[in-house]
XYZ file of C-alpha atoms in Angstrom:
254
model
C 46.354 154.154 155.467
C 46.116 155.907 152.203
C 45.706 154.185 148.869
C 49.327 154.854 147.887
C 50.682 153.207 151.040
C 48.375 150.197 150.527
C 49.750 149.792 146.942
C 53.313 149.830 148.148
C 52.550 147.231 150.784
C 50.854 144.945 148.296
C 53.676 145.471 145.753
C 56.542 144.519 148.103
C 54.726 141.724 149.886
C 55.780 138.237 148.758
C 55.924 134.687 150.084
C 59.408 133.767 148.874
C 61.275 131.584 151.429
C 64.707 129.991 151.654
C 63.329 126.611 150.710
C 61.987 128.043 147.528
C 65.393 129.524 146.835
C 67.133 126.174 147.333
C 64.571 124.435 145.174
C 65.115 127.042 142.472
C 68.825 126.588 142.691
C 68.468 122.826 142.438
C 66.168 123.115 139.474
C 68.569 125.552 137.846
C 71.481 123.198 138.456
C 69.602 120.254 136.972
C 68.713 122.280 133.923
C 72.330 123.323 133.587
C 73.537 119.740 133.851
C 70.964 118.679 131.332
C 72.144 121.381 128.919
C 75.778 120.413 129.403
C 75.043 116.749 128.749
C 73.151 117.608 125.591
C 75.966 119.871 124.496
C 78.561 117.150 125.014
C 76.474 114.689 123.035
C 76.106 117.227 120.272
C 79.887 117.771 120.160
C 80.527 114.045 119.961
C 78.208 113.630 117.023
C 79.696 114.583 113.599
C 78.251 117.566 111.821
C 75.715 117.112 109.112
C 77.235 116.324 105.721
C 80.591 115.176 107.144
C 82.086 111.899 105.888
C 82.420 109.204 108.524
C 83.777 105.738 107.651
C 81.283 102.932 107.992
C 83.566 100.905 110.262
C 83.789 103.781 112.737
C 80.018 104.106 112.781
C 79.564 100.404 113.434
C 82.250 99.970 116.060
C 84.020 103.090 117.346
C 86.715 101.036 119.083
C 87.671 98.997 115.969
C 89.924 101.686 114.448
C 93.438 101.136 115.741
C 95.438 103.165 113.210
C 97.237 106.426 113.754
C 96.836 109.797 112.152
C 98.443 110.061 108.698
C 99.334 106.350 108.818
C 97.096 103.968 106.878
C 96.269 100.671 108.483
C 96.616 98.758 105.182
C 99.863 98.338 103.242
C 100.232 99.274 99.553
C 100.399 95.571 98.649
C 96.813 95.053 99.752
C 95.688 97.730 97.318
C 97.204 95.882 94.347
C 100.016 98.419 93.830
C 103.169 96.956 92.320
C 106.315 98.947 91.704
C 107.228 98.099 88.099
C 110.265 100.354 87.618
C 112.655 97.514 88.419
C 111.002 95.280 85.839
C 111.239 97.774 82.956
C 113.919 97.099 80.332
C 116.772 99.597 79.847
C 116.244 102.557 77.548
C 118.794 101.390 74.950
C 117.076 98.014 74.773
C 113.715 99.676 74.187
C 115.259 101.725 71.372
C 116.709 98.565 69.806
C 120.356 99.493 70.425
C 122.503 96.553 71.485
C 126.198 97.399 71.610
C 127.221 93.755 71.844
C 125.444 92.869 68.606
C 126.836 95.984 66.930
C 130.354 94.957 67.902
C 129.815 91.385 66.663
C 128.491 92.612 63.307
C 131.420 94.998 62.962
C 133.910 92.191 63.609
C 132.104 90.003 61.089
C 132.461 92.698 58.433
C 136.113 93.359 59.247
C 136.915 89.634 58.961
C 135.382 88.310 55.730
C 136.574 84.774 56.497
C 134.735 84.630 59.823
C 131.399 82.768 59.668
C 128.413 85.038 60.239
C 125.732 84.422 62.837
C 122.474 84.446 60.888
C 120.290 85.090 63.963
C 122.158 88.308 64.747
C 122.572 89.460 61.163
C 118.868 89.046 60.466
C 118.018 91.762 63.023
C 116.841 95.178 61.887
C 119.608 97.290 63.386
C 120.142 100.674 61.739
C 122.357 102.246 64.398
C 125.623 101.021 62.904
C 124.682 101.791 59.269
C 123.710 105.364 60.157
C 127.014 105.869 61.955
C 129.011 104.460 59.038
C 127.121 106.591 56.498
C 127.829 109.696 58.560
C 131.481 108.669 58.879
C 131.735 108.197 55.104
C 130.217 111.602 54.441
C 132.436 113.235 57.063
C 135.660 111.742 55.654
C 134.645 112.784 52.134
C 134.000 116.270 53.475
C 137.485 116.314 54.996
C 138.834 115.476 51.547
C 136.969 118.458 50.084
C 133.987 116.542 48.655
C 130.478 117.407 49.811
C 128.627 114.204 48.870
C 126.156 113.648 51.711
C 123.205 113.680 49.334
C 124.863 111.197 46.967
C 125.711 108.865 49.836
C 122.168 108.726 51.202
C 120.596 108.662 47.737
C 122.672 105.755 46.474
C 122.170 103.937 49.761
C 118.388 104.170 49.485
C 118.273 103.122 45.827
C 120.747 100.284 46.433
C 118.719 98.959 49.371
C 115.531 98.906 47.300
C 117.245 97.146 44.378
C 118.896 94.537 46.618
C 115.638 93.940 48.458
C 113.834 93.162 45.199
C 116.673 90.939 43.993
C 116.971 88.952 47.233
C 113.220 88.381 47.414
C 113.383 86.847 43.948
C 116.372 84.651 44.827
C 115.440 83.483 48.341
C 112.550 81.298 49.455
C 111.835 82.876 52.839
C 112.215 86.489 51.696
C 113.879 89.394 53.447
C 112.744 92.675 54.966
C 113.845 96.178 54.015
C 115.419 96.687 57.438
C 117.590 93.596 57.167
C 118.887 94.625 53.724
C 119.644 98.164 54.900
C 121.365 96.863 58.030
C 123.654 94.439 56.174
C 124.569 96.864 53.387
C 125.193 99.616 55.926
C 127.494 97.533 58.100
C 129.449 96.384 55.053
C 130.055 100.048 54.214
C 132.741 100.131 56.937
C 135.691 99.210 54.598
C 134.592 102.068 52.318
C 135.040 104.428 55.289
C 138.638 103.190 55.499
C 139.100 104.010 51.809
C 137.666 107.512 52.223
C 139.909 108.063 55.244
C 142.910 107.148 53.100
C 141.728 109.667 50.505
C 142.162 112.416 53.106
C 145.859 111.607 53.466
C 146.852 111.032 49.811
C 145.256 111.042 46.381
C 143.722 107.836 45.065
C 143.850 108.851 41.382
C 146.597 106.500 40.343
C 147.517 102.864 40.158
C 147.940 102.403 43.937
C 144.659 104.158 44.578
C 142.869 102.065 41.945
C 144.240 98.818 43.371
C 143.227 99.869 46.870
C 139.737 100.797 45.678
C 139.304 97.419 43.938
C 140.441 95.653 47.081
C 137.933 97.602 49.192
C 135.108 96.855 46.754
C 135.879 93.137 46.915
C 136.056 93.306 50.703
C 132.660 94.989 51.020
C 130.918 92.733 48.492
C 132.401 89.561 49.999
C 131.274 90.495 53.509
C 127.775 91.460 52.363
C 127.281 88.295 50.297
C 128.535 86.131 53.170
C 126.066 87.694 55.601
C 123.142 87.433 53.161
C 123.789 83.777 52.446
C 124.021 83.017 56.173
C 120.929 84.978 57.193
C 118.717 83.768 54.311
C 120.062 80.198 54.076
C 121.209 80.660 50.467
C 124.164 78.271 50.349
C 125.917 78.101 46.980
C 124.632 81.510 45.835
C 127.267 83.771 47.374
C 128.848 84.730 44.053
C 125.444 85.613 42.588
C 124.799 87.948 45.526
C 128.351 89.348 45.524
C 128.041 90.666 41.950
C 125.235 93.248 42.551
C 126.845 94.155 45.870
C 130.112 94.883 44.037
C 128.247 97.159 41.626
C 126.719 99.108 44.517
C 129.960 99.528 46.423
C 131.723 100.425 43.175
C 129.575 103.586 43.035
C 130.751 104.580 46.520
C 134.329 103.913 45.450
C 133.918 106.242 42.454
C 132.718 108.988 44.820
C 135.734 108.403 47.005
C 138.376 108.253 44.275
C 137.086 111.006 42.012
């Protein structure tokens, strides 16, 4: 046998049997099962850096909630829906239509006793409306006096505030004085509305203007004496009020 034939014989000669094949297959299968078990364990474990709740780590079977449904109610978190408990918007702004209506009726009826608790409130909604109405009716009569109306109102409120603080014991605020004087301006709006229809420069117009001035001053003095507990001083308060409303009457007549 030549050297080449001996090399081929040695190269292809082996001792591999069927038992070895089965053993190899078994060992391969065990390695495969081992790999699959490790893979399944790896898939069950969360990835590194992922957030896992502590209760799930301690007891995996303790979580009984569903996806997108929290197990605790909003009440347990201290959340309280306060929209139902909020006051209405008009109340937050200090606008009370019932009190405005009561003050208007008190001014329209000078003989009606005034409620001091309501009149002592700082309500400027009605006075602003009446000032605008007075300026608008004067404008309809051909008189542009918006600046005079607001100017005399401001100066009159400051003068009455100083006077009432000197006369009363408890004192009064600027808002209360402006509210009372503004509400008592309502009869003057009636006079300016009459000036749109006919001229007030005559005896009937003068008598009507004097009547309106007395009406306004009587209502204002009645409210001030009731709100500030100044019994017996109504005439002393009515005199400066008559002077103030007399200026508005001059704007209306002339």
